[in-house]
Short mmCIF file of C-alpha atoms and ligand atoms in Angstrom, two decimals:
data_model
loop_
_atom_site.label_atom_id
_atom_site.label_comp_id
_atom_site.label_asym_id
_atom_site.label_seq_id
_atom_site.Cartn_x
_atom_site.Cartn_y
_atom_site.Cartn_z
CA MET M 1 14.61 -14.95 -14.96
CA ALA M 2 17.87 -14.50 -12.79
CA ASP M 3 16.13 -12.88 -9.88
CA ASN M 4 13.13 -15.17 -10.10
CA LYS M 5 10.45 -12.58 -10.61
CA PRO M 6 7.60 -13.51 -12.67
CA ASN M 7 7.24 -11.69 -15.89
CA LEU M 8 3.99 -9.61 -16.29
CA LEU M 9 3.59 -8.49 -19.68
CA ILE M 10 1.26 -5.23 -19.85
CA ILE M 11 -0.52 -4.34 -23.14
CA PRO M 12 -2.71 -1.16 -22.79
CA GLY M 13 -4.38 -1.52 -26.28
CA ASP M 14 -6.70 0.76 -27.73
CA GLY M 15 -9.69 3.07 -26.64
CA ILE M 16 -10.03 3.22 -22.84
CA GLY M 17 -7.44 0.49 -22.57
CA PRO M 18 -4.45 2.70 -21.61
CA GLU M 19 -6.24 4.78 -18.99
CA VAL M 20 -7.72 1.73 -17.07
CA ILE M 21 -4.22 -0.03 -17.40
CA ARG M 22 -2.38 3.09 -16.08
CA GLU M 23 -4.64 2.92 -13.24
CA THR M 24 -4.11 -0.60 -12.64
CA SER M 25 -0.48 -0.14 -12.76
CA ARG M 26 -0.75 2.27 -9.67
CA VAL M 27 -2.62 -0.86 -7.97
CA ILE M 28 0.12 -3.28 -9.00
CA GLU M 29 2.72 -0.78 -7.44
CA TRP M 30 0.98 -0.88 -4.39
CA PHE M 31 1.29 -4.69 -4.05
CA GLU M 32 4.74 -4.44 -4.85
CA THR M 33 5.69 -1.91 -2.24
CA ASN M 34 3.13 -3.22 0.33
CA ARG M 35 3.14 -6.91 -0.29
CA LYS M 36 5.85 -9.53 -1.10
CA VAL M 37 4.52 -9.83 -4.79
CA THR M 38 7.10 -8.47 -7.12
CA PHE M 39 7.20 -8.54 -11.19
CA HIS M 40 9.30 -8.18 -13.97
CA ILE M 41 7.10 -5.72 -16.24
CA THR M 42 7.47 -5.16 -19.70
CA HIS M 43 5.11 -3.54 -22.01
CA GLY M 44 3.83 -4.56 -25.29
CA GLN M 45 1.27 -3.21 -28.33
CA LEU M 46 -1.45 -4.79 -29.79
CA GLY M 47 -4.55 -3.68 -31.40
CA VAL M 48 -5.40 -1.13 -33.84
CA ALA M 49 -3.07 1.74 -32.49
CA ALA M 50 -0.14 -1.01 -33.27
CA TYR M 51 -1.56 -1.74 -36.88
CA HIS M 52 -1.52 2.02 -37.53
CA ASP M 53 1.67 2.07 -36.08
CA VAL M 54 4.17 -0.66 -37.19
CA GLY M 55 1.74 -2.43 -39.77
CA ALA M 56 0.63 -5.72 -37.32
CA MET M 57 -2.15 -5.86 -34.94
CA THR M 58 0.01 -8.21 -32.93
CA PRO M 59 3.72 -7.15 -33.70
CA ASP M 60 6.36 -9.93 -33.64
CA ASN M 61 7.96 -8.68 -30.57
CA THR M 62 4.74 -8.35 -28.66
CA LEU M 63 4.22 -12.26 -29.66
CA ASP M 64 7.73 -13.24 -28.31
CA LYS M 65 7.16 -11.39 -24.90
CA ALA M 66 3.76 -12.99 -24.50
CA ARG M 67 5.07 -16.36 -25.37
CA LYS M 68 7.43 -15.64 -22.26
CA ALA M 69 5.09 -13.71 -19.82
CA ASP M 70 4.05 -15.75 -16.82
CA ALA M 71 0.98 -13.42 -17.32
CA ILE M 72 -0.46 -10.78 -19.59
CA LEU M 73 -2.56 -7.91 -18.30
CA PHE M 74 -4.57 -6.23 -21.46
CA GLY M 75 -6.64 -3.25 -21.90
CA ALA M 76 -8.85 -3.27 -24.69
CA ILE M 77 -8.88 -3.70 -28.48
CA GLY M 78 -11.03 -2.11 -31.42
CA GLY M 79 -12.32 1.53 -31.39
CA ASP M 80 -11.53 3.98 -34.31
CA GLY M 81 -10.28 2.63 -37.16
CA TYR M 82 -10.90 -1.13 -36.42
CA GLU M 83 -13.24 -1.36 -39.49
CA ASP M 84 -10.65 -0.05 -41.87
CA ILE M 85 -8.32 -3.00 -41.01
CA PRO M 86 -8.99 -5.84 -43.68
CA ILE M 87 -11.16 -8.80 -41.95
CA GLU M 88 -8.21 -11.28 -42.45
CA VAL M 89 -5.73 -9.32 -40.74
CA ARG M 90 -8.21 -8.85 -37.90
CA ARG M 91 -8.90 -12.52 -37.81
CA GLU M 92 -5.13 -13.56 -38.48
CA ASP M 93 -3.43 -11.17 -36.45
CA GLY M 94 -5.68 -9.52 -33.99
CA LEU M 95 -7.01 -11.08 -30.62
CA LEU M 96 -8.46 -14.20 -32.23
CA ALA M 97 -5.15 -14.97 -33.58
CA LEU M 98 -3.35 -14.42 -29.97
CA ARG M 99 -5.74 -16.60 -28.43
CA LYS M 100 -4.89 -19.25 -30.85
CA LYS M 101 -1.05 -18.77 -30.91
CA LEU M 102 -0.98 -18.90 -27.08
CA GLY M 103 -3.25 -22.04 -26.79
CA LEU M 104 -5.91 -19.88 -24.62
CA PHE M 105 -8.44 -22.94 -24.57
CA ALA M 106 -10.15 -21.63 -21.34
CA ASN M 107 -11.69 -18.18 -20.74
CA ILE M 108 -13.09 -17.65 -16.94
CA ARG M 109 -15.63 -14.85 -16.91
CA PRO M 110 -17.18 -14.27 -13.40
CA ALA M 111 -20.38 -12.57 -13.18
CA VAL M 112 -20.79 -11.27 -9.68
CA ALA M 113 -23.34 -9.03 -8.52
CA PHE M 114 -22.43 -6.46 -5.72
CA ASP M 115 -25.21 -5.57 -3.43
CA GLU M 116 -24.46 -2.01 -3.72
CA LEU M 117 -24.91 -1.93 -7.39
CA LEU M 118 -28.24 -4.05 -7.81
CA ASP M 119 -29.85 -0.85 -8.73
CA ALA M 120 -28.04 -1.16 -11.97
CA SER M 121 -29.32 -4.27 -13.00
CA SER M 122 -32.42 -4.63 -15.56
CA LEU M 123 -33.67 -7.58 -13.50
CA LYS M 124 -35.38 -7.40 -10.01
CA PRO M 125 -33.05 -7.13 -7.12
CA GLU M 126 -34.11 -10.18 -5.67
CA VAL M 127 -33.21 -12.35 -8.94
CA VAL M 128 -29.96 -11.08 -8.91
CA ARG M 129 -29.09 -10.41 -5.25
CA GLY M 130 -26.42 -12.80 -4.34
CA VAL M 131 -25.21 -13.69 -7.79
CA ASP M 132 -21.92 -15.35 -8.05
CA LEU M 133 -21.10 -17.31 -11.15
CA ILE M 134 -18.23 -18.07 -13.52
CA ILE M 135 -18.63 -18.91 -17.11
CA VAL M 136 -15.97 -20.92 -18.69
CA ARG M 137 -15.91 -20.59 -22.23
CA GLU M 138 -13.83 -22.88 -24.61
CA LEU M 139 -11.72 -20.43 -26.35
CA SER M 140 -9.41 -21.68 -28.82
CA SER M 141 -11.60 -23.95 -30.74
CA GLY M 142 -15.38 -24.32 -32.14
CA ILE M 143 -17.07 -22.65 -34.87
CA TYR M 144 -14.65 -19.62 -34.46
CA PHE M 145 -11.61 -21.31 -35.88
CA GLY M 146 -13.09 -24.59 -37.66
CA GLU M 147 -12.13 -25.01 -41.17
CA PRO M 148 -13.51 -25.11 -44.07
CA ARG M 149 -14.78 -21.80 -43.65
CA GLY M 150 -15.46 -18.88 -46.24
CA ILE M 151 -17.76 -17.52 -48.59
CA GLU M 152 -18.23 -19.00 -52.11
CA ASP M 153 -19.94 -17.96 -55.22
CA LEU M 154 -22.69 -20.33 -56.54
CA GLY M 155 -23.12 -18.54 -59.83
CA ASN M 156 -26.02 -16.64 -60.79
CA GLY M 157 -25.32 -13.73 -58.28
CA ILE M 158 -25.78 -16.52 -55.33
CA GLN M 159 -23.24 -16.80 -52.69
CA ARG M 160 -22.97 -19.26 -49.90
CA GLY M 161 -21.38 -18.49 -46.66
CA PHE M 162 -20.15 -21.59 -44.22
CA ASN M 163 -18.37 -22.28 -41.24
CA THR M 164 -17.25 -25.44 -39.54
CA MET M 165 -18.15 -26.06 -35.89
CA GLN M 166 -15.78 -28.87 -34.37
CA TYR M 167 -14.56 -30.06 -31.22
CA THR M 168 -12.06 -33.18 -30.47
CA THR M 169 -12.21 -35.33 -27.54
CA PRO M 170 -9.09 -33.72 -25.86
CA GLU M 171 -10.42 -30.08 -26.46
CA ILE M 172 -13.56 -30.95 -24.66
CA GLN M 173 -11.70 -33.06 -22.23
CA ARG M 174 -9.25 -30.20 -21.01
CA VAL M 175 -12.19 -27.33 -20.64
CA ALA M 176 -14.10 -29.54 -18.90
CA ARG M 177 -11.58 -30.63 -16.55
CA LEU M 178 -10.52 -27.38 -15.73
CA SER M 179 -14.07 -26.31 -14.79
CA PHE M 180 -14.63 -29.55 -12.57
CA GLU M 181 -11.71 -28.45 -10.85
CA LEU M 182 -12.61 -24.78 -10.52
CA ALA M 183 -16.07 -26.01 -9.24
CA ARG M 184 -14.27 -27.90 -6.38
CA GLY M 185 -12.82 -24.75 -5.31
CA ARG M 186 -15.99 -23.01 -5.07
CA ARG M 187 -19.58 -24.31 -4.49
CA ASN M 188 -18.87 -27.91 -6.04
CA GLN M 189 -21.38 -27.39 -9.03
CA LEU M 190 -21.03 -27.43 -12.86
CA CYS M 191 -23.54 -27.05 -15.57
CA SER M 192 -22.22 -28.07 -19.05
CA ILE M 193 -24.34 -26.40 -21.63
CA GLU M 194 -24.62 -27.35 -25.54
CA LYS M 195 -27.13 -28.23 -28.06
CA SER M 196 -26.65 -32.06 -28.01
CA ASN M 197 -30.45 -32.27 -29.37
CA VAL M 198 -29.27 -31.16 -32.81
CA LEU M 199 -25.37 -30.91 -33.36
CA GLU M 200 -23.16 -33.92 -33.65
CA THR M 201 -20.39 -31.50 -31.93
CA SER M 202 -22.74 -30.92 -28.79
CA LYS M 203 -23.50 -34.71 -28.73
CA LEU M 204 -19.79 -35.45 -28.54
CA TRP M 205 -19.47 -32.83 -25.89
CA ARG M 206 -22.12 -34.27 -23.62
CA ALA M 207 -20.87 -37.71 -23.83
CA GLU M 208 -17.02 -36.52 -23.08
CA VAL M 209 -18.27 -34.13 -20.18
CA ARG M 210 -20.36 -36.85 -18.55
CA LYS M 211 -17.71 -39.39 -18.78
CA LEU M 212 -15.11 -37.24 -17.21
CA HIS M 213 -17.69 -36.51 -14.42
CA GLN M 214 -18.25 -40.34 -13.72
CA ALA M 215 -14.89 -41.10 -13.94
CA GLU M 216 -13.02 -38.47 -12.02
CA TYR M 217 -15.36 -35.91 -10.60
CA SER M 218 -18.45 -37.65 -9.38
CA ASP M 219 -18.23 -35.54 -6.18
CA VAL M 220 -19.17 -32.42 -7.95
CA ASP M 221 -22.78 -31.71 -8.30
CA PHE M 222 -23.63 -31.69 -12.16
CA LYS M 223 -26.02 -30.70 -14.39
CA GLU M 224 -26.58 -30.36 -18.15
CA LEU M 225 -28.60 -27.98 -20.23
CA ILE M 226 -29.38 -27.48 -23.56
CA VAL M 227 -28.28 -24.02 -24.89
CA ASP M 228 -31.77 -22.25 -25.16
CA ALA M 229 -32.89 -23.33 -21.81
CA GLY M 230 -29.75 -22.49 -20.47
CA ALA M 231 -30.21 -18.72 -21.53
CA MET M 232 -33.68 -19.00 -20.07
CA GLU M 233 -32.30 -20.23 -16.75
CA LEU M 234 -29.44 -17.75 -16.52
CA ILE M 235 -32.23 -14.71 -16.78
CA ARG M 236 -34.91 -16.77 -14.71
CA ASN M 237 -32.70 -17.77 -12.04
CA PRO M 238 -29.07 -17.03 -12.25
CA LYS M 239 -28.42 -18.08 -8.31
CA GLN M 240 -28.90 -21.69 -9.38
CA PHE M 241 -25.23 -21.65 -11.05
CA ASP M 242 -21.83 -22.01 -9.59
CA VAL M 243 -19.66 -22.76 -12.71
CA ILE M 244 -21.16 -23.30 -16.43
CA VAL M 245 -18.48 -24.78 -18.90
CA THR M 246 -19.63 -24.47 -22.76
CA GLY M 247 -18.29 -24.04 -26.30
CA ASN M 248 -16.68 -21.10 -27.73
CA MET M 249 -19.83 -19.35 -29.66
CA PHE M 250 -22.50 -20.24 -26.90
CA GLY M 251 -19.69 -19.08 -24.11
CA ASP M 252 -19.54 -15.69 -26.19
CA ILE M 253 -23.42 -14.94 -25.97
CA LEU M 254 -24.21 -16.44 -22.44
CA SER M 255 -21.33 -14.62 -20.92
CA ASP M 256 -22.47 -11.13 -22.25
CA ALA M 257 -25.87 -12.00 -21.14
CA ALA M 258 -24.55 -13.09 -17.75
CA ALA M 259 -22.49 -9.62 -17.68
CA MET M 260 -25.58 -7.80 -17.81
CA LEU M 261 -27.38 -9.59 -14.74
CA THR M 262 -24.80 -7.59 -12.62
CA GLY M 263 -25.80 -4.50 -14.42
CA SER M 264 -22.39 -3.22 -14.95
CA LEU M 265 -20.07 -4.29 -17.56
CA GLY M 266 -17.20 -1.98 -15.85
CA MET M 267 -17.02 -4.26 -13.24
CA LEU M 268 -15.97 -7.45 -14.99
CA PRO M 269 -12.72 -9.17 -15.25
CA SER M 270 -11.66 -12.22 -17.15
CA ALA M 271 -8.98 -14.52 -17.62
CA SER M 272 -7.71 -16.99 -20.45
CA LEU M 273 -5.70 -19.80 -19.87
CA SER M 274 -3.48 -22.06 -21.72
CA GLU M 275 -2.45 -25.87 -20.55
CA GLU M 276 0.54 -26.09 -18.34
CA ASP M 277 3.85 -27.13 -19.87
CA GLU M 278 6.19 -29.29 -18.35
CA SER M 279 7.34 -27.07 -15.71
CA GLY M 280 3.88 -26.10 -14.75
CA ARG M 281 3.84 -22.75 -16.72
CA ARG M 282 0.83 -21.72 -18.65
CA ASN M 283 -0.10 -18.49 -20.76
CA ALA M 284 -2.38 -16.43 -19.30
CA PHE M 285 -4.17 -13.54 -20.40
CA TYR M 286 -6.02 -11.05 -18.27
CA GLU M 287 -8.51 -8.56 -19.50
CA PRO M 288 -11.67 -6.55 -18.61
CA VAL M 289 -14.94 -7.73 -20.30
CA HIS M 290 -15.78 -4.34 -21.49
CA GLY M 291 -14.23 -3.21 -24.69
CA ALA M 292 -12.54 -0.08 -25.95
CA ALA M 293 -15.53 2.42 -25.77
CA PRO M 294 -13.84 4.73 -27.89
CA ASP M 295 -16.53 7.26 -27.11
CA ILE M 296 -15.44 7.93 -23.79
CA ALA M 297 -11.74 7.46 -24.29
CA GLY M 298 -9.14 9.98 -23.08
CA ASN M 299 -11.74 11.56 -20.73
CA ASP M 300 -10.72 9.87 -17.21
CA ILE M 301 -14.21 8.80 -16.95
CA ALA M 302 -13.90 4.86 -17.77
CA ASN M 303 -14.36 2.47 -14.68
CA PRO M 304 -10.95 0.85 -13.81
CA LEU M 305 -12.28 -1.96 -11.61
CA ALA M 306 -12.40 -4.49 -14.37
CA ALA M 307 -8.92 -4.10 -14.98
CA ILE M 308 -8.21 -3.79 -11.46
CA LEU M 309 -10.11 -6.93 -10.73
CA SER M 310 -8.25 -8.50 -13.77
CA PHE M 311 -5.03 -7.87 -11.78
CA ALA M 312 -6.78 -9.65 -9.09
CA MET M 313 -7.30 -12.68 -10.89
CA SER M 314 -3.81 -12.85 -12.21
CA LEU M 315 -2.79 -12.68 -8.56
CA ARG M 316 -5.00 -15.96 -8.09
CA HIS M 317 -4.41 -17.82 -11.23
CA SER M 318 -0.89 -17.00 -12.29
CA PHE M 319 1.13 -15.76 -9.38
CA ASP M 320 -0.11 -18.10 -6.38
CA ALA M 321 -1.25 -15.39 -4.47
CA GLU M 322 -5.08 -16.40 -3.23
CA ALA M 323 -4.68 -14.03 -0.37
CA GLU M 324 -3.50 -10.87 -2.38
CA ALA M 325 -6.15 -11.36 -4.69
CA GLU M 326 -8.70 -11.76 -1.96
CA LEU M 327 -7.50 -8.59 -0.37
CA LEU M 328 -7.80 -6.62 -3.77
CA GLU M 329 -11.16 -7.71 -4.18
CA SER M 330 -12.17 -6.85 -0.74
CA ALA M 331 -10.66 -3.24 -1.42
CA VAL M 332 -12.82 -2.99 -4.57
CA ARG M 333 -15.94 -3.94 -2.93
CA ASN M 334 -15.33 -1.43 0.00
CA ALA M 335 -14.73 1.29 -2.60
CA VAL M 336 -17.91 0.56 -3.98
CA ALA M 337 -19.58 0.26 -0.83
CA GLY M 338 -18.11 3.73 0.06
CA GLY M 339 -20.53 5.09 -2.51
CA ASN M 340 -17.72 5.78 -5.26
CA ARG M 341 -19.05 5.71 -8.77
CA THR M 342 -18.01 6.08 -11.90
CA ALA M 343 -20.69 7.20 -14.75
CA ASP M 344 -20.90 3.65 -16.07
CA ILE M 345 -22.54 2.45 -12.33
CA LYS M 346 -23.91 5.63 -11.39
CA GLY M 347 -27.38 3.96 -10.50
CA ASP M 348 -29.11 6.27 -8.10
CA ALA M 349 -26.24 8.36 -7.01
CA THR M 350 -25.87 11.80 -7.46
CA GLN M 351 -22.26 12.15 -7.97
CA THR M 352 -19.53 10.37 -10.23
CA ILE M 353 -15.90 10.31 -10.00
CA SER M 354 -13.17 9.88 -12.63
CA THR M 355 -10.97 6.87 -13.46
CA THR M 356 -8.27 8.30 -11.30
CA GLN M 357 -10.33 8.91 -8.20
CA MET M 358 -11.67 5.45 -8.35
CA THR M 359 -8.30 3.99 -8.39
CA ASP M 360 -7.53 6.45 -5.05
CA ALA M 361 -10.71 5.04 -3.43
CA VAL M 362 -9.34 1.46 -4.18
CA ILE M 363 -5.73 2.22 -2.76
CA ASP M 364 -7.15 4.01 0.04
CA SER M 365 -9.41 0.82 1.06
CA LEU M 366 -5.92 -1.29 0.55
CA ASN M 367 -4.19 0.82 2.83
CA ARG M 368 -6.93 0.35 5.36
CA LEU M 369 -7.20 -3.34 4.74
CA ALA M 370 -3.51 -3.84 5.16
CA ALA M 371 -3.17 -1.22 8.46
C1 IPM J 401 -15.53 -11.34 -26.79
C2 IPM J 401 -15.63 -10.68 -27.79
C3 IPM J 401 -14.82 -11.15 -29.04
C4 IPM J 401 -15.30 -12.92 -29.38
C5 IPM J 401 -14.72 -10.40 -30.50
C6 IPM J 401 -14.21 -8.93 -30.56
C7 IPM J 401 -13.75 -11.14 -31.61
O1 IPM J 401 -16.66 -10.51 -28.37
O2 IPM J 401 -14.23 -11.64 -26.37
O3 IPM J 401 -16.23 -11.75 -26.17
O4 IPM J 401 -16.39 -12.96 -30.03
O5 IPM J 401 -14.65 -13.53 -28.72
MG1 MG J 402 -18.21 -11.48 -26.73
#
């Protein structure tokens, strides 16, 4: 870019995506006005609405823009009309395909329990108070993408469905490396989760992560768990975890469980990152963990905080603006501490506020923190 501003591609998507992204854009404007962070912002389409509009879930020009963007901020995909789209189209042209095409191998899903929201968790407050963990889920390989896959006819009315679980050494090493690095920047603990007592894929996973630990990251406090025990520990004593690294399908399952520890899916952001190219640039995709929530879309009642916190993650991981990321995270914390509640995090509160009002509260906190 001639003016050196980083490229930010904004894709509202489906369901509540457009409204939480609209509100996040107000926060982005606040940073452009009040801090030295400015962007070249472009917009794109992706999802069900795009499919019905232009016949592709990921239109070509969205993919082009995505390849050039320094960060992509995405709302949600799915909802009304999703089931009508053929499954091959969903697989080859939807979110999964985009993850693959952009090489987004590392999905970073933090789960942080806010003290003020402990009553929203289904677990005892003493179990979840202070939870602050990150699941790094491998996102572009494993059983989600392994070939062969399919459903075949065996005759006599019998069919066989099959998928292939697979990991190569470089695929394991790059996600493990990123996770060790992440741990070093936090409480310096990493737990690798797999099923090495049964699966060859996991045996290789365990051997490779161990090797990397010994060779380059022996300063990191490292442990390993088999996935069933890992799931149990996540519910029994989540505070023992700092960073967890795991494969695609285990990560899909464990990250939903971890999300529920905090009791508030509406609060959880995520980042998906590719490898760096020669110039140090990576593809980076930021999205709230909650989905399209079509049942509440368009009513201005959705919680915008997961989308706003996803923008905070982009400040940290894509825009080299750690101080700004922390500022925004503090503003969100203060807004919640001040008693502002959307319906999803109502807990024992008597009053709830709208999507727009929650954003007002965040911007208020930003103004106060910046004063
Ligand atoms: C997620 C979702 C997706 C996944 C679905 C929508 C394909 O559950 O991002 O966790 O399984 O990866
Ligand atoms: Mg999932």
